């Protein structure tokens, strides 16, 4: 017994010591954990800051690249003008002009920076002088001088870029209304390769100039009249094969006759809540679908009154914009694409709309969609320039058309169902043979292509461009018309099913209706923000537009 007692006491001390050691180790580990957690939080904060700087520098780099391309385009146009004017000058003046051109080509970047700096300083000085004008009474009838308005030049469209700019526009417009000011709103360029990816891109990045918003908004239910803008100047020109341009004299019946609308009337405003960059209307004309950020909303427009969406179809990722949505003719299936590598196919016939399939490609984004006349095939314009052909029944990739060297931004199928037309950010329009799977034609332009449409009843193709022009070209002849009513990028375009007219929308807030093919202006509507998308009902009775102020507008066409 004497020998067992110390052993028991020793065991008791050992257990207590172990507990103390465990407690010390636990406290040490706990202190290490808190220290590591602080380090982790610090690293996460630094990571977020680095990402913010990366995005900022990426946007700056993209903006500089866009500006470089824009200046290169300006140089090309100025060179073309000089080449046309030069032969009409005297020999002496020709030598002077040629010498000036050569000197301009030799200007170095430091010299250019110095010139720009001097111009900025002179402009700032003139503003300061204007601010310092003496406040003395003016003679009767005279008004005080006003300071010059500084405007920013618009750049190229990422098609995907417009989206972030439009969100910024909504905020700026709200701030302007609250502040009571009526100054132009400045939209800054941003990038999400769109653009938009833009480019854009499209949209990828956004390229905007000052917009004066709110002065020409039509009231709900107001008629859209013929020639609201530019009624007294030539805006339609015939382009001959040798490049000469002459104003078009419209026939006496250009704006009258069966199938030619007189005007359009706004009947519904659909408040989507996000920038609406894709719209489509059902064959029955009862339903409209609007695509924004991360979702498509379904609307019933068959009844008058205030509208709220019937259903919301969550697509892609929550922060990615829908770029295109297409209904199959039976109205039971909707195909959705956007700033993601996946297309969503929705079953609308079920009690609650549901995704029945997803199609995944290697491209990071889809800019436009088209459905074959037999509803068996879907064509997807991808940001990598490829045109992907999908079998909708088996949900498989059939083939890819490769040719565009930059994003493929728009698409339409010819009325024969055999030829596919696509436009791209590489400033080309291409025609593809769907039976043989090869490129048939290529047409080069001097501006990025953002929209196009093929006439359902003829051999005319309308092309909307970043340069603000719409060109209507014959697909097998050299006949071509150039239409100049838009003041900025032409973002969407759609032919009426009768083929006698088409509509186009742009960053200038305009919806234009044109007589095909020569482009007589039938009517115009000025919306409150850039009009990014449009669609026409199959019976040519309704127009739907999606805009940057987070809403869609439904027009009834009056004949």
Coordinates of C-alpha atoms in Angstrom, one line a residue:
X1 CA 0.0 0.0 0.0
X2 CA 2.9 2.3 0.8
X3 CA 4.3 1.9 -2.7
X4 CA 0.9 2.4 -4.5
X5 CA 0.1 5.8 -3.0
X6 CA 2.9 7.7 -4.7
X7 CA 2.1 6.1 -8.0
X8 CA -1.5 7.4 -7.7
X9 CA -0.4 10.9 -6.8
X10 CA 2.1 10.8 -9.7
X11 CA -0.7 9.8 -12.1
X12 CA -2.9 12.6 -10.8
X13 CA -0.2 15.2 -11.4
X14 CA 0.5 13.8 -14.9
X15 CA -3.2 14.2 -15.9
X16 CA -3.3 17.7 -14.5
X17 CA -0.1 18.6 -16.3
X18 CA -1.5 17.1 -19.5
X19 CA -4.7 19.2 -19.2
X20 CA -2.6 22.3 -18.7
X21 CA -0.4 21.4 -21.7
X22 CA -3.5 20.8 -23.8
X23 CA -5.0 24.1 -22.6
X24 CA -1.8 25.9 -23.5
X25 CA -1.6 24.3 -26.9
X26 CA -5.2 25.1 -27.6
X27 CA -4.6 28.7 -26.7
X28 CA -1.5 28.8 -28.9
X29 CA -3.4 27.2 -31.8
X30 CA -6.3 29.6 -31.2
X31 CA -3.9 32.6 -31.3
X32 CA -2.3 31.1 -34.5
X33 CA -5.8 30.7 -36.0
X34 CA -6.7 34.4 -35.3
X35 CA -3.3 35.5 -36.7
X36 CA -3.8 33.4 -39.8
X37 CA -7.4 34.7 -40.2
X38 CA -6.2 38.3 -40.0
X39 CA -3.5 37.4 -42.6
X40 CA -6.2 35.8 -44.8
X41 CA -8.5 38.8 -44.5
X42 CA -5.6 41.1 -45.4
X43 CA -4.7 39.0 -48.4
X44 CA -8.4 38.9 -49.5
X45 CA -8.5 42.7 -49.2
X46 CA -5.3 43.0 -51.2
X47 CA -6.7 40.6 -53.8
X48 CA -9.8 42.7 -54.2
X49 CA -7.7 45.9 -54.5
X50 CA -5.5 44.2 -57.2
X51 CA -8.5 43.1 -59.1
X52 CA -9.9 46.6 -59.0
X53 CA -6.6 48.0 -60.3
X54 CA -6.5 45.3 -63.0
X55 CA -10.0 46.1 -64.2
X56 CA -9.2 49.8 -64.1
X57 CA -6.0 49.3 -66.2
X58 CA -7.8 46.9 -68.5
X59 CA -10.5 49.4 -69.2
X60 CA -7.9 52.1 -69.8
X61 CA -6.0 49.9 -72.2
X62 CA -9.2 48.9 -74.0
X63 CA -10.2 52.6 -74.3
X64 CA -6.8 53.5 -75.7
X65 CA -7.0 50.7 -78.2
X66 CA -10.5 51.8 -79.3
X67 CA -9.3 55.4 -79.6
X68 CA -6.4 54.2 -81.7
X69 CA -8.7 52.4 -84.1
X70 CA -11.0 55.4 -84.2
X71 CA -8.1 57.7 -85.1
X72 CA -6.9 55.2 -87.7
X73 CA -10.4 55.3 -89.3
X74 CA -10.4 59.1 -89.3
X75 CA -7.0 59.1 -91.0
X76 CA -8.3 56.7 -93.7
X77 CA -11.3 58.9 -94.4
X78 CA -9.2 62.1 -94.5
X79 CA -6.8 60.4 -96.9
X80 CA -9.7 59.4 -99.1
X81 CA -11.0 63.0 -99.1
X82 CA -7.6 64.4 -99.9
X83 CA -7.2 61.9 -102.7
X84 CA -10.6 63.0 -104.2
X85 CA -10.0 66.7 -103.8
X86 CA -6.3 66.8 -104.9
X87 CA -6.9 66.5 -108.7
X88 CA -9.1 69.6 -108.7
X89 CA -6.3 71.8 -107.2
X90 CA -3.7 73.7 -109.2
X91 CA -0.2 72.2 -109.5
X92 CA 1.2 74.6 -106.9
X93 CA -1.5 73.9 -104.4
X94 CA -1.2 70.2 -105.0
X95 CA 2.5 70.3 -104.0
X96 CA 1.6 72.3 -100.9
X97 CA -1.1 69.8 -99.9
X98 CA 1.3 66.8 -100.5
X99 CA 4.0 68.5 -98.5
X100 CA 1.6 69.1 -95.6
X101 CA 0.5 65.5 -95.7
X102 CA 4.0 64.3 -95.6
X103 CA 4.8 66.6 -92.7
X104 CA 1.7 65.3 -90.8
X105 CA 2.9 61.7 -91.3
X106 CA 6.2 62.6 -89.7
X107 CA 4.8 64.0 -86.5
X108 CA 6.1 62.0 -83.5
X109 CA 4.1 61.1 -80.4
X110 CA 5.9 63.6 -78.2
X111 CA 5.1 66.4 -80.7
X112 CA 1.5 65.3 -80.8
X113 CA 1.3 65.3 -77.0
X114 CA 2.8 68.8 -76.9
X115 CA 0.2 70.0 -79.4
X116 CA -2.7 68.4 -77.4
X117 CA -1.3 69.9 -74.2
X118 CA -1.2 73.4 -75.8
X119 CA -4.8 73.0 -77.1
X120 CA -6.0 72.0 -73.6
X121 CA -4.2 74.9 -72.0
X122 CA -5.7 77.3 -74.5
X123 CA -9.2 75.9 -74.0
X124 CA -8.8 76.1 -70.2
X125 CA -7.6 79.7 -70.5
X126 CA -10.6 80.6 -72.6
X127 CA -12.9 79.1 -70.0
X128 CA -11.2 81.1 -67.2
X129 CA -11.5 84.2 -69.3
X130 CA -15.2 83.5 -69.8
X131 CA -15.7 83.0 -66.0
X132 CA -13.9 86.3 -65.4
X133 CA -16.2 88.4 -67.6
X134 CA -17.2 91.7 -65.8
X135 CA -20.7 91.6 -64.6
X136 CA -21.7 94.9 -66.2
X137 CA -25.1 95.6 -67.6
X138 CA -25.5 94.7 -71.2
X139 CA -27.1 96.9 -73.8
X140 CA -30.7 96.2 -74.5
X141 CA -31.2 93.3 -76.9
X142 CA -27.8 91.7 -76.2
X143 CA -27.4 88.4 -74.3
X144 CA -24.4 87.4 -72.2
X145 CA -21.9 85.1 -73.8
X146 CA -22.1 81.5 -72.9
X147 CA -19.2 79.2 -72.2
X148 CA -18.5 76.6 -74.8
X149 CA -19.9 73.1 -74.2
X150 CA -17.2 70.4 -73.9
X151 CA -18.3 67.2 -75.6
X152 CA -16.6 63.8 -75.9
X153 CA -16.3 62.0 -79.1
X154 CA -17.9 58.6 -79.4
X155 CA -15.7 55.6 -80.0
X156 CA -16.3 52.2 -81.4
X157 CA -19.0 50.0 -80.0
X158 CA -18.0 46.8 -78.2
X159 CA -21.6 45.7 -78.8
X160 CA -21.1 44.4 -74.9
X161 CA -20.0 47.7 -73.8
X162 CA -23.2 49.5 -74.0
X163 CA -24.6 47.8 -71.1
X164 CA -22.6 49.2 -68.3
X165 CA -22.8 52.6 -69.8
X166 CA -26.6 52.4 -69.8
X167 CA -26.7 51.5 -66.2
X168 CA -24.5 54.6 -65.6
X169 CA -26.9 56.6 -67.8
X170 CA -29.9 55.6 -65.6
X171 CA -28.0 56.8 -62.5
X172 CA -27.0 60.0 -64.1
X173 CA -30.5 60.7 -65.4
X174 CA -32.0 60.1 -61.9
X175 CA -29.4 62.4 -60.3
X176 CA -30.2 65.0 -63.0
X177 CA -33.9 64.9 -62.3
X178 CA -33.4 65.1 -58.5
X179 CA -31.0 68.0 -58.9
X180 CA -33.3 69.9 -61.3
X181 CA -30.5 70.5 -63.8
X182 CA -30.9 70.1 -67.5
X183 CA -27.3 69.5 -68.6
X184 CA -26.3 66.8 -71.1
X185 CA -25.4 63.5 -69.5
X186 CA -21.9 62.2 -70.1
X187 CA -21.7 58.4 -70.6
X188 CA -18.3 57.0 -69.8
X189 CA -16.8 54.1 -71.6
X190 CA -16.6 50.8 -69.8
X191 CA -15.6 47.3 -70.7
X192 CA -16.8 43.8 -70.2
X193 CA -15.6 41.9 -73.2
X194 CA -18.7 43.0 -75.0
X195 CA -18.0 44.1 -74.9
X196 CA -19.4 44.9 -74.9
X197 CA -16.6 41.9 -74.6
X198 CA -18.7 44.8 -76.4
X199 CA -18.2 45.5 -78.5
X200 CA -18.4 46.1 -79.1
X201 CA -19.3 44.8 -78.4
X202 CA -20.7 45.6 -79.2
X203 CA -20.8 45.4 -77.1
X204 CA -18.0 44.3 -74.8
X205 CA -17.1 47.9 -74.0
X206 CA -19.2 51.0 -74.3
X207 CA -18.5 53.9 -76.4
X208 CA -20.7 56.9 -75.8
X209 CA -20.7 60.6 -76.2
X210 CA -22.8 63.2 -74.4
X211 CA -26.5 62.7 -74.9
X212 CA -29.2 65.3 -74.3
X213 CA -31.9 63.2 -72.6
X214 CA -35.5 64.0 -71.9
X215 CA -36.3 66.8 -74.4
X216 CA -37.8 64.6 -77.1
X217 CA -39.5 61.9 -75.1
X218 CA -42.9 61.0 -76.5
X219 CA -45.8 60.7 -74.2
X220 CA -47.5 57.4 -73.6
X221 CA -50.0 56.8 -76.4
X222 CA -48.5 59.5 -78.6
X223 CA -48.3 59.1 -82.3
X224 CA -44.9 58.8 -83.9
X225 CA -45.0 61.2 -86.9
X226 CA -43.2 61.1 -90.2
X227 CA -39.9 63.0 -90.4
X228 CA -39.5 64.2 -86.8
X229 CA -35.8 64.9 -87.5
X230 CA -33.9 66.2 -90.5
X231 CA -36.9 66.9 -92.7
X232 CA -35.1 69.3 -95.1
X233 CA -31.8 67.6 -96.1
X234 CA -30.8 64.6 -98.2
X235 CA -30.3 61.5 -96.2
X236 CA -30.5 58.7 -98.7
X237 CA -27.8 58.3 -101.3
X238 CA -27.2 55.8 -104.2
X239 CA -23.7 54.4 -104.3
X240 CA -22.6 53.5 -107.8
X241 CA -20.1 50.7 -108.5
X242 CA -17.3 53.3 -109.0
X243 CA -17.9 54.8 -105.6
X244 CA -19.8 57.9 -106.7
X245 CA -22.7 59.0 -104.4
X246 CA -25.8 60.9 -105.4
X247 CA -29.0 61.8 -103.5
X248 CA -32.0 59.6 -104.1
X249 CA -35.2 61.0 -105.6
X250 CA -38.0 59.0 -104.1
X251 CA -40.9 57.8 -106.2
X252 CA -44.2 59.5 -105.6
X253 CA -45.7 56.4 -103.9
X254 CA -42.7 55.8 -101.6
X255 CA -44.7 56.4 -98.5
X256 CA -48.2 55.2 -99.6
X257 CA -49.7 51.9 -100.7
X258 CA -50.6 48.6 -99.3
X259 CA -48.3 47.4 -96.5
X260 CA -46.7 50.8 -95.9
X261 CA -47.4 52.2 -92.4
X262 CA -48.4 55.8 -91.8
X263 CA -47.1 56.1 -88.3
X264 CA -46.8 54.2 -85.0
X265 CA -48.3 54.7 -81.6
X266 CA -46.8 53.8 -78.2
X267 CA -49.2 51.5 -76.4
X268 CA -47.1 49.8 -73.6
X269 CA -44.1 50.5 -71.5
X270 CA -42.6 47.4 -69.9
X271 CA -40.4 48.2 -66.9
X272 CA -37.8 45.5 -66.9
X273 CA -35.6 46.9 -64.2
X274 CA -32.3 46.4 -66.1
X275 CA -30.9 47.5 -69.4
X276 CA -32.9 45.7 -72.1
X277 CA -30.5 44.4 -74.7
X278 CA -32.7 41.7 -76.3
X279 CA -36.4 41.6 -77.1
X280 CA -38.7 39.3 -79.1
X281 CA -42.5 39.1 -79.7
X282 CA -44.5 35.9 -80.1
X283 CA -46.3 34.9 -83.3
X284 CA -49.6 35.4 -81.6
X285 CA -48.5 39.0 -80.6
X286 CA -49.8 38.3 -77.1
X287 CA -46.4 37.9 -75.4
X288 CA -43.2 39.9 -75.3
X289 CA -39.9 38.7 -73.9
X290 CA -37.3 41.1 -72.6
X291 CA -33.7 40.2 -71.8
X292 CA -31.6 42.1 -69.3
X293 CA -29.0 41.2 -66.7
X294 CA -29.2 37.5 -65.8
X295 CA -32.8 37.0 -66.8
X296 CA -35.6 37.1 -69.4
X297 CA -39.0 38.5 -68.4
X298 CA -42.3 37.5 -70.0
X299 CA -45.1 40.0 -70.5
X300 CA -48.7 39.8 -71.6
X301 CA -49.5 42.7 -73.9
X302 CA -52.9 41.5 -75.1
X303 CA -54.7 43.7 -72.6
X304 CA -54.4 47.5 -71.9
X305 CA -53.2 48.9 -68.6
X306 CA -50.1 48.9 -66.5
X307 CA -47.9 45.9 -67.0
X308 CA -46.0 43.6 -64.7
X309 CA -44.1 40.6 -65.9
X310 CA -45.9 37.2 -65.9
X311 CA -42.7 35.2 -65.4
X312 CA -39.0 35.6 -64.9
X313 CA -36.6 33.1 -66.6
X314 CA -33.2 33.2 -64.8
X315 CA -30.5 32.5 -67.4
X316 CA -26.8 32.4 -67.6
X317 CA -25.1 34.0 -64.6
X318 CA -26.7 36.6 -62.5
X319 CA -24.4 39.4 -63.5
X320 CA -24.2 38.6 -67.3
X321 CA -26.4 40.3 -69.8
X322 CA -28.7 38.5 -72.2
X323 CA -27.6 39.4 -75.7
X324 CA -30.3 37.6 -77.8
X325 CA -33.4 35.6 -77.3
X326 CA -35.4 33.8 -80.1
X327 CA -38.8 32.1 -80.1
X328 CA -39.5 29.1 -82.2
X329 CA -42.5 29.8 -84.4
X330 CA -44.8 27.5 -82.3
X331 CA -44.2 29.8 -79.3
X332 CA -43.4 26.8 -77.1
X333 CA -39.6 27.1 -77.0
X334 CA -37.3 30.1 -76.3
X335 CA -33.5 30.1 -77.0
X336 CA -31.4 32.5 -74.9
X337 CA -27.8 33.5 -75.4
X338 CA -25.5 36.2 -73.9
X339 CA -22.3 36.9 -72.1
X340 CA -21.7 33.3 -71.3
X341 CA -20.5 30.2 -73.1
X342 CA -23.9 28.5 -72.6
X343 CA -27.1 28.8 -74.5
X344 CA -30.3 28.1 -72.6
X345 CA -33.3 26.3 -74.2
X346 CA -36.6 27.0 -72.3
X347 CA -39.8 25.0 -72.4
X348 CA -42.6 27.5 -72.3
X349 CA -45.4 24.9 -72.7
X350 CA -45.0 23.5 -69.2
X351 CA -47.1 25.1 -66.4
X352 CA -44.0 26.9 -65.2
X353 CA -41.3 27.8 -67.8
X354 CA -38.2 25.5 -67.3
X355 CA -34.8 24.9 -68.8
X356 CA -35.0 21.7 -70.9
X357 CA -31.4 21.9 -72.3
X358 CA -28.2 23.9 -72.3
X359 CA -25.7 24.1 -75.2
X360 CA -22.1 24.9 -74.3
X361 CA -19.5 26.1 -76.8
X362 CA -15.9 27.1 -76.4
X363 CA -16.6 30.9 -77.0
X364 CA -17.0 33.1 -73.9
X365 CA -20.1 34.9 -75.3
X366 CA -22.9 34.8 -77.8
X367 CA -23.8 38.1 -79.5
X368 CA -26.8 37.0 -81.7
X369 CA -29.0 34.0 -82.5
X370 CA -31.1 32.8 -85.5
X371 CA -33.5 29.9 -85.9
X372 CA -33.8 28.0 -89.2
X373 CA -37.2 28.2 -91.0
X374 CA -37.9 24.5 -90.1
X375 CA -37.0 25.2 -86.4
X376 CA -34.6 22.3 -86.4
X377 CA -31.3 24.3 -86.2
X378 CA -30.1 27.3 -84.2
X379 CA -27.2 29.5 -85.3
X380 CA -25.1 31.3 -82.7
X381 CA -22.8 34.3 -83.4
X382 CA -19.9 33.9 -81.1
X383 CA -17.4 36.5 -79.6
X384 CA -14.5 34.5 -81.1
X385 CA -15.9 35.1 -84.7
X386 CA -17.2 31.6 -85.2
X387 CA -20.8 30.8 -86.2
X388 CA -21.9 27.7 -84.3
X389 CA -24.7 25.5 -85.8
X390 CA -26.7 23.6 -83.2
X391 CA -29.2 20.7 -83.7
X392 CA -32.1 21.7 -81.4
X393 CA -33.7 18.3 -81.4
X394 CA -30.6 16.4 -80.3
X395 CA -28.9 19.4 -78.5
X396 CA -25.6 18.8 -80.4
X397 CA -23.1 20.9 -82.2
X398 CA -23.4 20.2 -85.9
X399 CA -20.6 22.4 -87.4
X400 CA -18.9 25.8 -87.1
X401 CA -18.5 28.4 -89.8
X402 CA -15.1 30.0 -89.4
X403 CA -14.1 33.2 -91.2
X404 CA -14.7 36.3 -89.1
X405 CA -11.4 37.5 -87.6
X406 CA -13.3 39.3 -84.7
X407 CA -16.6 38.8 -82.9
X408 CA -19.6 37.8 -85.1
X409 CA -22.2 40.4 -84.0
X410 CA -25.3 39.9 -86.1
X411 CA -27.0 37.3 -88.2
X412 CA -30.0 36.6 -90.5
X413 CA -31.2 33.8 -92.8
X414 CA -32.1 34.5 -96.4
X415 CA -35.7 34.0 -97.5
X416 CA -34.6 30.8 -99.5
X417 CA -33.4 29.2 -96.2
X418 CA -30.2 28.2 -97.9
X419 CA -28.0 31.2 -97.3
X420 CA -26.9 32.6 -94.0
X421 CA -25.7 36.2 -93.6
X422 CA -23.5 37.4 -90.8
X423 CA -21.8 40.6 -89.8
X424 CA -18.8 41.1 -87.6
X425 CA -16.6 43.4 -85.7
X426 CA -14.0 42.8 -88.3
X427 CA -16.0 45.1 -90.6
X428 CA -17.1 42.4 -92.9
X429 CA -20.4 40.9 -94.0
X430 CA -20.2 37.2 -95.1
X431 CA -22.7 34.9 -96.8
X432 CA -22.6 31.1 -96.0
X433 CA -24.0 28.2 -98.0
X434 CA -25.9 26.1 -95.4
X435 CA -26.0 23.0 -97.7
X436 CA -22.3 22.9 -98.5
X437 CA -21.1 24.6 -95.3
X438 CA -18.8 27.1 -97.0
X439 CA -18.4 30.8 -97.4
X440 CA -20.0 32.2 -100.6
X441 CA -19.5 35.9 -100.4
X442 CA -17.5 38.5 -98.4
X443 CA -18.2 42.2 -98.4
X444 CA -15.7 44.6 -96.7
X445 CA -16.8 47.8 -95.1
X446 CA -15.0 50.7 -93.5
X447 CA -16.8 50.4 -90.2
X448 CA -17.7 47.6 -87.7
X449 CA -21.0 45.9 -88.4
X450 CA -23.5 45.8 -85.5
X451 CA -26.7 44.7 -87.1
X452 CA -28.1 43.4 -90.4
X453 CA -31.3 42.0 -91.9
X454 CA -32.2 40.2 -95.1
X455 CA -35.4 41.2 -96.9
X456 CA -37.9 38.4 -96.7
X457 CA -39.3 39.0 -100.2
X458 CA -36.3 40.2 -102.2
X459 CA -32.5 40.2 -102.6
X460 CA -31.7 43.1 -100.4
X461 CA -29.6 43.2 -97.3
X462 CA -29.7 46.1 -94.8
X463 CA -26.6 46.6 -92.7
X464 CA -26.3 48.8 -89.6
X465 CA -22.8 50.1 -88.7
X466 CA -20.8 51.7 -86.0
X467 CA -20.3 54.7 -88.3
X468 CA -24.1 55.6 -87.9
X469 CA -24.9 54.7 -91.5
X470 CA -27.3 52.1 -92.7
X471 CA -26.4 50.5 -96.1
X472 CA -28.9 48.6 -98.2
X473 CA -27.1 46.4 -100.7
X474 CA -28.3 44.1 -103.4
X475 CA -26.9 40.6 -102.7
X476 CA -26.2 39.7 -106.4
X477 CA -25.7 43.2 -108.1
X478 CA -23.7 46.3 -107.3
X479 CA -26.7 48.4 -106.4
X480 CA -26.3 50.0 -102.9
X481 CA -28.0 52.7 -100.9
X482 CA -26.5 54.6 -97.9
X483 CA -29.0 56.0 -95.4
X484 CA -27.9 58.8 -93.0
X485 CA -30.5 59.6 -90.4
X486 CA -28.9 58.0 -87.4
X487 CA -26.4 60.2 -85.5
X488 CA -24.5 57.3 -83.8
X489 CA -24.1 53.5 -83.8
X490 CA -26.9 51.5 -85.4
X491 CA -27.4 48.8 -82.9
X492 CA -30.3 46.7 -84.2
X493 CA -32.3 46.3 -87.4
X494 CA -35.3 44.2 -88.5
X495 CA -37.3 43.8 -91.8
X496 CA -41.0 43.7 -91.9
X497 CA -42.4 40.4 -93.0
X498 CA -43.9 42.0 -96.1
X499 CA -40.4 43.1 -97.1
X500 CA -41.5 46.6 -98.1
X501 CA -39.9 48.4 -95.1
X502 CA -37.6 47.9 -92.1
X503 CA -36.7 49.5 -88.8
X504 CA -33.4 50.4 -87.2
X505 CA -32.5 51.6 -83.8
X506 CA -29.4 53.3 -82.4
X507 CA -27.3 54.8 -79.7
X508 CA -28.8 58.2 -80.7
X509 CA -32.1 57.1 -79.0
X510 CA -33.8 56.9 -82.4
X511 CA -36.2 54.3 -83.9
X512 CA -36.3 54.8 -87.7
X513 CA -38.7 53.1 -90.1
X514 CA -37.4 53.0 -93.7
X515 CA -38.9 52.2 -97.1
X516 CA -37.0 49.4 -98.7
X517 CA -34.6 49.5 -100.5
X518 CA -34.0 53.2 -101.2
X519 CA -34.6 54.3 -97.6
X520 CA -37.4 56.9 -97.6
X521 CA -38.1 57.7 -94.0
X522 CA -41.6 56.5 -93.0
X523 CA -41.5 57.6 -89.4
X524 CA -39.2 58.2 -86.4
X525 CA -39.5 57.9 -82.7
X526 CA -37.1 59.5 -80.2
X527 CA -36.8 57.5 -77.0
X528 CA -35.3 58.6 -73.7
X529 CA -32.1 56.5 -74.0
X530 CA -30.1 54.4 -76.5
X531 CA -32.3 51.8 -78.2
X532 CA -30.3 48.6 -78.1
X533 CA -32.7 46.0 -79.6
X534 CA -35.9 45.8 -81.6
X535 CA -38.3 43.2 -83.0
X536 CA -41.3 43.2 -85.3
X537 CA -44.3 41.0 -84.9
X538 CA -44.8 38.4 -87.7
X539 CA -48.0 40.2 -88.8
X540 CA -46.2 43.6 -89.0
X541 CA -48.6 45.0 -86.5
X542 CA -46.3 45.7 -83.5
X543 CA -42.8 47.0 -82.8
X544 CA -40.9 46.2 -79.6
X545 CA -37.8 48.0 -78.6
X546 CA -35.4 47.6 -75.6
X547 CA -33.5 50.5 -74.3
X548 CA -30.8 51.6 -71.9
X549 CA -33.3 53.2 -69.4
X550 CA -34.3 49.7 -68.2
X551 CA -37.5 49.4 -70.1
X552 CA -39.0 48.0 -73.3
X553 CA -41.6 49.9 -75.4
X554 CA -44.4 48.4 -77.5
X555 CA -45.6 50.4 -80.6
X556 CA -48.8 49.7 -82.5
X557 CA -48.2 50.2 -86.3
X558 CA -51.0 52.3 -87.9
X559 CA -51.7 51.8 -91.6

